[in-house]
Amino acid sequence: MNMIPQIDRRSFVLGTTAVGGGFAFGLNLPFGGPEVVRAQDGSPEVNAWVVIRPDDTVVIRIARSEMGQGTLTGLCQLVAEELECDWSKVTWEYPTPGQNVARKRVWQSFSTGGSRGIRESHEYVRKGGAMAREMLLQAAANQWDVPASECIVDKGVITHKTSNRSTSYGKVAEAAAKLEPPKDVKLKDPKDWKIAGKSMKRLDTPDKVTGKQVYGFDLKLPGMVNAAVKECPVFGGKVKSFDAAKVSGMPGVKKVMKVGETGVAVVADTWWHAKTALDALPVTWDEGEHAKVSSDSIAQWFKEGLDAEQAFVGNQNGDAKGAIASAARKVEAVYFYPYQNHAPMEPMNATARYTPDKCEVWVPSQDGEASFAAVLAASGLPADKCEVYKIHLGGGFGRRGAFQDYVHQAVLIAKEMPGTPVKLLWSREEDMVQGRYHPAMQCKLVGAFDKDNNLTGLHMRLSGQSILATVRPQIVEQQKGRDPLVFQGVADSGEHAFGYTIPNLLIDHSMRNPHVPPGFWRGVNVNQNCIFLECFMDELAQAAGQDELEFRRKFLAKHPRNRGVLEAVAEKVGWGKPAPQGVHRGLAHMKAFGAYVAAAAEVSVEDNGNKIKIHRIVAATDPGYVVNPAQVDRQVAGSFVYGLSGLFLQECTVKDGRIEQTNFDSYDSMRIAHMPKVESILMPTGGTEPWGGVGEPTICVAAPAVLNAYYKATGKRIRSFPLKNHNITFA
Amino acid sequence: MARLTVNGQTHNIDVEPDTPLLWAIRENVGLTGTKYGCGIAQCGACTVHIDGEPVRSCSIPVSAAEGKQITTIEGLAQNGVLHKVQQAWIDHEVPQCGYCQAGMIMAVAALLKQKPRPTDAEINSEITNICRCGTFQQVREAIHAVANA
Ligand code: FES
Ligand code: FES
């Protein structure tokens, strides 16, 4: 977990000048005192989530990060809903991680991954809005000397009907900020929502179409210099030597340096100068013990795991091995999923300014507190001398949360030039070879049938890399070596529970951790698990001579929400009815990140099956509750682009211990020409189960739905990816 | 030294003539709306107009752009009025992270100038920008909306 530094000072003054969204504020925080906490412009903070300016502008504090997924707008909607403010007057700002620490984590987690931005914080942000509303009402009531229960509020205007008086939030905010917050508040029934649950326009669109939006890559600070960096391309290797003299006379070059033990950097007036000199810098690497590892050697090692004795159990009931041993017929298949890189459009970057008294970092981060911890570690300064300013991300997809290597590098470089702001930008090439990769995995599935063609058992053996063993070793240690996350989508319970009731089930994992650093890649382990399971379910249905939907439904009786999404896509795609000439259909479903999701794809093939045209994909999502339907639809379609790019085009191969792909020419991404029509069904069923996420879940169902349709079209079952390795491309 | 005309303004900048136009625009002229995504003409994030034609600015040297009219995303709006593509992007809420969108909008604006009512096939062959967030469905919808307006 993130290191959360503790400060125990009664009062802590923070002054910040952040760049990029007008989110600058400084706070004087009198813990326990009677004073009003103020934003930098002097406006009162009603509570940590809500600042109200005299002109009635409502500033909502957003702890999670906006990286395109719309979380910023969704969280504002939730607060505004309870606050009963005027949506057209809503704006937002990011509190800083340093302030969160200083204020005993009043904003709780900053982490924006695992599709958790909204689903994990909806309750306390709504409470924040509701409490602020109560305080504002109370302040007005006090002014008029009437009971608060006689006052009503609509769009930020408070009215006392009987005396026909009214006022606005902006006028009473100052007084409200001095009141004791109510002990508890009742949240609205989502049925009564007017702002949440509606497709409100995103708050962050206009600047993104004019070039005004400042990303980390675009940051400018007075006196700033630029740095380019290169880490040892073989993971675990080190710098042996480099010849700075060869490049120090090149245009603009200010400094050539080692970064820790593993990297070299050039600092110059412009980044182009820095990069040009870095490319010309002779470096000798000590490649370490992994310099011989290749994709083949990794595959061989994983293959042995498919039948290894020792394995960690993720899900088990009955006696799968016994059922298989006594089966009348067995069906067996081996699948493979490759390493993949996130490659967000904006490569990694961070800007740092270091003095012995203060280390400040500006960074597009999915987790401001993880960035903060990296600043502390790299600077060696205590928490009250560090600060992080978050900037909108040009895509994250899991690369910019738990991993803060670029922050670490930026601080190390800035430390060599105290007082000078250093902007560190990675080239795309560095981004490709220094990823935190989607883990590679092999999987052997064995299904057992009795003589009447009933499925009597299933064994799903995963063999491959654990993310948590590297990234959260404490969890793996607690679980006696097991990585529970490897079973996402096929787990025995929880937000990633297996969706079928199958007699005699065993799902286990032979853990094999190559030196390639693994990471959380949009969808994480559901990507491969959904392909493995849902393609194999089709294989089993076909072996039993049964319709793929009917076959699944038999095991879904106890899983109504799973069945609900699957039936929804089947119905909408026209399952069971004739498809247009040459068009074939495939299905898949899963529970992922707390949401129930399904897809039905329609494809046709050309060129002997070497070209696939995906005509449309119908998707269903049941996350329990939906905060902004238009944005959820966009996440669904976007997740398909990310997932299908992976399925068709993307593999990071290993040779001589390093990643071979260095840019989009060898690691391609889907274009508009390949985009199927996506028809998104949102079917939130409400209820009391924890809310599901939406950024990631649907990513996993597109690939198996397409693969299942491809089989129908060609009779060919593809079991290793990406499809380009089989000379199959988008039509 | 190079003399560049960007969005109607002339800039004398101190760069080596082989500097990619992208970096001259971003670092020397100081306009950062034009983005870097790959540097090898693959992604289109760096698309600008040169004499009205869409060009991937990461892959041409500054020297090749001298004496020409360069338009970047910052220069697309005229007299404070958004270009119709920018407006459609707002109306259809196209951007997710937005990082690729400057290049996407520049590519689309150039396409629509050439072909005011592009077919899907023309969109497919002319708009080859990468968007990792996957906004293509909205991009297509917004292009058709502009074309049919
Ligand atoms: S940065 Fe120019 S095409 Fe990618
Ligand atoms: S909107 Fe994020 S890459 Fe296109």
PDB file of C-alpha atoms in Angstrom, chain A residues 357-502:
ATOM      1  CA  ASP A 357      13.592  23.432   2.295  1.00  0.00           C
ATOM      2  CA  LYS A 358      10.983  22.324  -0.165  1.00  0.00           C
ATOM      3  CA  CYS A 359      10.435  19.769  -2.859  1.00  0.00           C
ATOM      4  CA  GLU A 360       7.503  20.359  -5.181  1.00  0.00           C
ATOM      5  CA  VAL A 361       6.335  18.138  -7.994  1.00  0.00           C
ATOM      6  CA  TRP A 362       3.748  18.674 -10.714  1.00  0.00           C
ATOM      7  CA  VAL A 363       2.558  15.413 -12.145  1.00  0.00           C
ATOM      8  CA  PRO A 364      -0.292  13.758 -14.013  1.00  0.00           C
ATOM      9  CA  SER A 365      -0.980  11.068 -11.444  1.00  0.00           C
ATOM     10  CA  GLN A 366      -3.687   8.515 -10.814  1.00  0.00           C
ATOM     11  CA  ASP A 367      -2.773   8.644  -7.160  1.00  0.00           C
ATOM     12  CA  GLY A 368      -1.542  11.927  -5.750  1.00  0.00           C
ATOM     13  CA  GLU A 369      -0.607  10.267  -2.485  1.00  0.00           C
ATOM     14  CA  ALA A 370       1.535   7.671  -4.221  1.00  0.00           C
ATOM     15  CA  SER A 371       3.272  10.545  -6.003  1.00  0.00           C
ATOM     16  CA  PHE A 372       3.692  12.300  -2.662  1.00  0.00           C
ATOM     17  CA  ALA A 373       5.268   9.208  -1.140  1.00  0.00           C
ATOM     18  CA  ALA A 374       7.670   9.038  -4.094  1.00  0.00           C
ATOM     19  CA  VAL A 375       8.632  12.683  -3.547  1.00  0.00           C
ATOM     20  CA  LEU A 376       9.357  12.020   0.106  1.00  0.00           C
ATOM     21  CA  ALA A 377      11.439   8.975  -0.669  1.00  0.00           C
ATOM     22  CA  ALA A 378      13.430  10.580  -3.479  1.00  0.00           C
ATOM     23  CA  SER A 379      13.949  13.968  -1.830  1.00  0.00           C
ATOM     24  CA  GLY A 380      14.667  12.691   1.651  1.00  0.00           C
ATOM     25  CA  LEU A 381      12.617  15.611   2.987  1.00  0.00           C
ATOM     26  CA  PRO A 382       9.845  15.322   5.581  1.00  0.00           C
ATOM     27  CA  ALA A 383       6.187  15.529   4.580  1.00  0.00           C
ATOM     28  CA  ASP A 384       5.747  19.159   5.566  1.00  0.00           C
ATOM     29  CA  LYS A 385       8.474  20.110   3.104  1.00  0.00           C
ATOM     30  CA  CYS A 386       7.004  18.222   0.170  1.00  0.00           C
ATOM     31  CA  GLU A 387       4.083  18.909  -2.059  1.00  0.00           C
ATOM     32  CA  VAL A 388       2.508  17.460  -5.183  1.00  0.00           C
ATOM     33  CA  TYR A 389       0.248  19.295  -7.614  1.00  0.00           C
ATOM     34  CA  LYS A 390      -1.892  17.068  -9.747  1.00  0.00           C
ATOM     35  CA  ILE A 391      -2.527  17.839 -13.383  1.00  0.00           C
ATOM     36  CA  HIS A 392      -5.079  16.272 -15.729  1.00  0.00           C
ATOM     37  CA  LEU A 393      -3.715  13.116 -17.294  1.00  0.00           C
ATOM     38  CA  GLY A 394      -3.356  12.441 -20.991  1.00  0.00           C
ATOM     39  CA  GLY A 395      -4.543   8.923 -20.263  1.00  0.00           C
ATOM     40  CA  GLY A 396      -3.588   6.659 -17.380  1.00  0.00           C
ATOM     41  CA  PHE A 397      -4.986   3.150 -17.798  1.00  0.00           C
ATOM     42  CA  GLY A 398      -3.138   1.963 -14.686  1.00  0.00           C
ATOM     43  CA  ARG A 399       0.385   3.132 -15.544  1.00  0.00           C
ATOM     44  CA  ARG A 400       0.254   6.285 -13.444  1.00  0.00           C
ATOM     45  CA  GLY A 401      -1.062   5.057 -10.089  1.00  0.00           C
ATOM     46  CA  ALA A 402       0.960   2.563  -8.155  1.00  0.00           C
ATOM     47  CA  PHE A 403       4.038   3.331 -10.242  1.00  0.00           C
ATOM     48  CA  GLN A 404       5.758   6.629  -9.706  1.00  0.00           C
ATOM     49  CA  ASP A 405       9.153   5.862 -11.231  1.00  0.00           C
ATOM     50  CA  TYR A 406       9.081   9.071 -13.309  1.00  0.00           C
ATOM     51  CA  VAL A 407       8.434  11.148 -10.162  1.00  0.00           C
ATOM     52  CA  HIS A 408      11.368   9.493  -8.482  1.00  0.00           C
ATOM     53  CA  GLN A 409      13.588  10.251 -11.474  1.00  0.00           C
ATOM     54  CA  ALA A 410      12.421  13.876 -11.736  1.00  0.00           C
ATOM     55  CA  VAL A 411      13.215  14.523  -8.070  1.00  0.00           C
ATOM     56  CA  LEU A 412      16.636  12.885  -8.314  1.00  0.00           C
ATOM     57  CA  ILE A 413      17.471  15.076 -11.303  1.00  0.00           C
ATOM     58  CA  ALA A 414      16.103  18.237  -9.672  1.00  0.00           C
ATOM     59  CA  LYS A 415      18.188  17.544  -6.581  1.00  0.00           C
ATOM     60  CA  GLU A 416      21.283  18.021  -8.700  1.00  0.00           C
ATOM     61  CA  MET A 417      20.101  21.489  -9.677  1.00  0.00           C
ATOM     62  CA  PRO A 418      18.593  23.003  -6.506  1.00  0.00           C
ATOM     63  CA  GLY A 419      16.139  25.807  -7.112  1.00  0.00           C
ATOM     64  CA  THR A 420      15.729  25.099 -10.834  1.00  0.00           C
ATOM     65  CA  PRO A 421      12.480  23.506 -11.971  1.00  0.00           C
ATOM     66  CA  VAL A 422      13.179  20.438 -14.098  1.00  0.00           C
ATOM     67  CA  LYS A 423      10.595  19.041 -16.459  1.00  0.00           C
ATOM     68  CA  LEU A 424      11.264  15.402 -17.184  1.00  0.00           C
ATOM     69  CA  LEU A 425       9.584  14.001 -20.277  1.00  0.00           C
ATOM     70  CA  TRP A 426       9.832  10.452 -21.505  1.00  0.00           C
ATOM     71  CA  SER A 427      10.035   9.707 -25.193  1.00  0.00           C
ATOM     72  CA  ARG A 428       7.528   7.195 -26.532  1.00  0.00           C
ATOM     73  CA  GLU A 429      10.473   4.821 -26.887  1.00  0.00           C
ATOM     74  CA  GLU A 430      11.217   5.067 -23.168  1.00  0.00           C
ATOM     75  CA  ASP A 431       7.522   4.601 -22.396  1.00  0.00           C
ATOM     76  CA  MET A 432       7.429   1.402 -24.433  1.00  0.00           C
ATOM     77  CA  VAL A 433      10.504  -0.237 -22.926  1.00  0.00           C
ATOM     78  CA  GLN A 434      10.014   0.933 -19.329  1.00  0.00           C
ATOM     79  CA  GLY A 435       6.408  -0.097 -18.882  1.00  0.00           C
ATOM     80  CA  ARG A 436       4.673  -1.887 -16.062  1.00  0.00           C
ATOM     81  CA  TYR A 437       3.271  -4.520 -18.317  1.00  0.00           C
ATOM     82  CA  HIS A 438       0.004  -6.377 -18.452  1.00  0.00           C
ATOM     83  CA  PRO A 439       1.201  -9.744 -17.159  1.00  0.00           C
ATOM     84  CA  ALA A 440       1.551 -12.643 -19.560  1.00  0.00           C
ATOM     85  CA  MET A 441      -0.425 -15.765 -18.712  1.00  0.00           C
ATOM     86  CA  GLN A 442      -1.028 -19.240 -20.037  1.00  0.00           C
ATOM     87  CA  CYS A 443      -4.107 -21.214 -19.133  1.00  0.00           C
ATOM     88  CA  LYS A 444      -5.104 -24.824 -19.490  1.00  0.00           C
ATOM     89  CA  LEU A 445      -8.768 -25.642 -19.225  1.00  0.00           C
ATOM     90  CA  VAL A 446     -10.216 -29.103 -18.922  1.00  0.00           C
ATOM     91  CA  GLY A 447     -13.927 -29.782 -18.963  1.00  0.00           C
ATOM     92  CA  ALA A 448     -15.453 -33.137 -18.028  1.00  0.00           C
ATOM     93  CA  PHE A 449     -18.689 -34.528 -19.461  1.00  0.00           C
ATOM     94  CA  ASP A 450     -20.658 -37.556 -18.396  1.00  0.00           C
ATOM     95  CA  LYS A 451     -22.089 -39.911 -20.989  1.00  0.00           C
ATOM     96  CA  ASP A 452     -25.253 -37.804 -21.252  1.00  0.00           C
ATOM     97  CA  ASN A 453     -23.274 -34.729 -22.221  1.00  0.00           C
ATOM     98  CA  ASN A 454     -23.684 -33.013 -18.866  1.00  0.00           C
ATOM     99  CA  LEU A 455     -20.761 -30.905 -17.743  1.00  0.00           C
ATOM    100  CA  THR A 456     -19.566 -32.542 -14.540  1.00  0.00           C
ATOM    101  CA  GLY A 457     -16.381 -30.658 -13.813  1.00  0.00           C
ATOM    102  CA  LEU A 458     -14.055 -27.853 -14.838  1.00  0.00           C
ATOM    103  CA  HIS A 459     -10.410 -27.264 -14.058  1.00  0.00           C
ATOM    104  CA  MET A 460      -8.899 -23.926 -15.029  1.00  0.00           C
ATOM    105  CA  ARG A 461      -5.160 -23.784 -14.421  1.00  0.00           C
ATOM    106  CA  LEU A 462      -3.470 -20.430 -14.763  1.00  0.00           C
ATOM    107  CA  SER A 463       0.260 -20.329 -15.171  1.00  0.00           C
ATOM    108  CA  GLY A 464       2.055 -17.028 -15.294  1.00  0.00           C
ATOM    109  CA  GLN A 465       2.888 -13.780 -13.684  1.00  0.00           C
ATOM    110  CA  SER A 466       1.464 -12.237 -10.536  1.00  0.00           C
ATOM    111  CA  ILE A 467       1.185  -8.473 -10.355  1.00  0.00           C
ATOM    112  CA  LEU A 468       0.864  -8.315  -6.602  1.00  0.00           C
ATOM    113  CA  ALA A 469       3.984 -10.382  -5.937  1.00  0.00           C
ATOM    114  CA  THR A 470       5.946  -7.426  -7.276  1.00  0.00           C
ATOM    115  CA  VAL A 471       3.679  -4.487  -6.535  1.00  0.00           C
ATOM    116  CA  ARG A 472       1.985  -5.419  -3.246  1.00  0.00           C
ATOM    117  CA  PRO A 473       4.167  -8.163  -1.791  1.00  0.00           C
ATOM    118  CA  GLN A 474       2.626  -7.719   1.660  1.00  0.00           C
ATOM    119  CA  ILE A 475      -0.712  -8.995   0.365  1.00  0.00           C
ATOM    120  CA  VAL A 476       0.890 -12.021  -1.226  1.00  0.00           C
ATOM    121  CA  GLU A 477       2.765 -12.672   1.978  1.00  0.00           C
ATOM    122  CA  GLN A 478      -0.442 -12.485   4.017  1.00  0.00           C
ATOM    123  CA  GLN A 479      -1.978 -15.004   1.647  1.00  0.00           C
ATOM    124  CA  LYS A 480       0.966 -17.378   2.083  1.00  0.00           C
ATOM    125  CA  GLY A 481       2.281 -16.810  -1.397  1.00  0.00           C
ATOM    126  CA  ARG A 482      -1.010 -16.608  -3.213  1.00  0.00           C
ATOM    127  CA  ASP A 483      -2.009 -13.635  -5.368  1.00  0.00           C
ATOM    128  CA  PRO A 484      -5.783 -13.268  -4.998  1.00  0.00           C
ATOM    129  CA  LEU A 485      -5.937 -10.729  -7.829  1.00  0.00           C
ATOM    130  CA  VAL A 486      -4.897 -13.288 -10.397  1.00  0.00           C
ATOM    131  CA  PHE A 487      -8.404 -14.745 -10.086  1.00  0.00           C
ATOM    132  CA  GLN A 488     -10.251 -11.579 -11.075  1.00  0.00           C
ATOM    133  CA  GLY A 489     -13.492 -12.609 -12.733  1.00  0.00           C
ATOM    134  CA  VAL A 490     -13.220 -16.228 -11.608  1.00  0.00           C
ATOM    135  CA  ALA A 491     -12.881 -15.723  -7.841  1.00  0.00           C
ATOM    136  CA  ASP A 492     -15.041 -17.570  -5.333  1.00  0.00           C
ATOM    137  CA  SER A 493     -16.779 -14.380  -4.161  1.00  0.00           C
ATOM    138  CA  GLY A 494     -16.687 -10.614  -4.140  1.00  0.00           C
ATOM    139  CA  GLU A 495     -16.437  -7.994  -6.834  1.00  0.00           C
ATOM    140  CA  HIS A 496     -14.806 -10.436  -9.224  1.00  0.00           C
ATOM    141  CA  ALA A 497     -16.877 -13.510  -8.461  1.00  0.00           C
ATOM    142  CA  PHE A 498     -17.146 -16.383 -10.910  1.00  0.00           C
ATOM    143  CA  GLY A 499     -20.542 -16.170 -12.544  1.00  0.00           C
ATOM    144  CA  TYR A 500     -21.486 -19.832 -12.984  1.00  0.00           C
ATOM    145  CA  THR A 501     -22.478 -22.641 -10.673  1.00  0.00           C
ATOM    146  CA  ILE A 502     -20.494 -25.580 -11.946  1.00  0.00           C
TER     147      ILE A 502
END
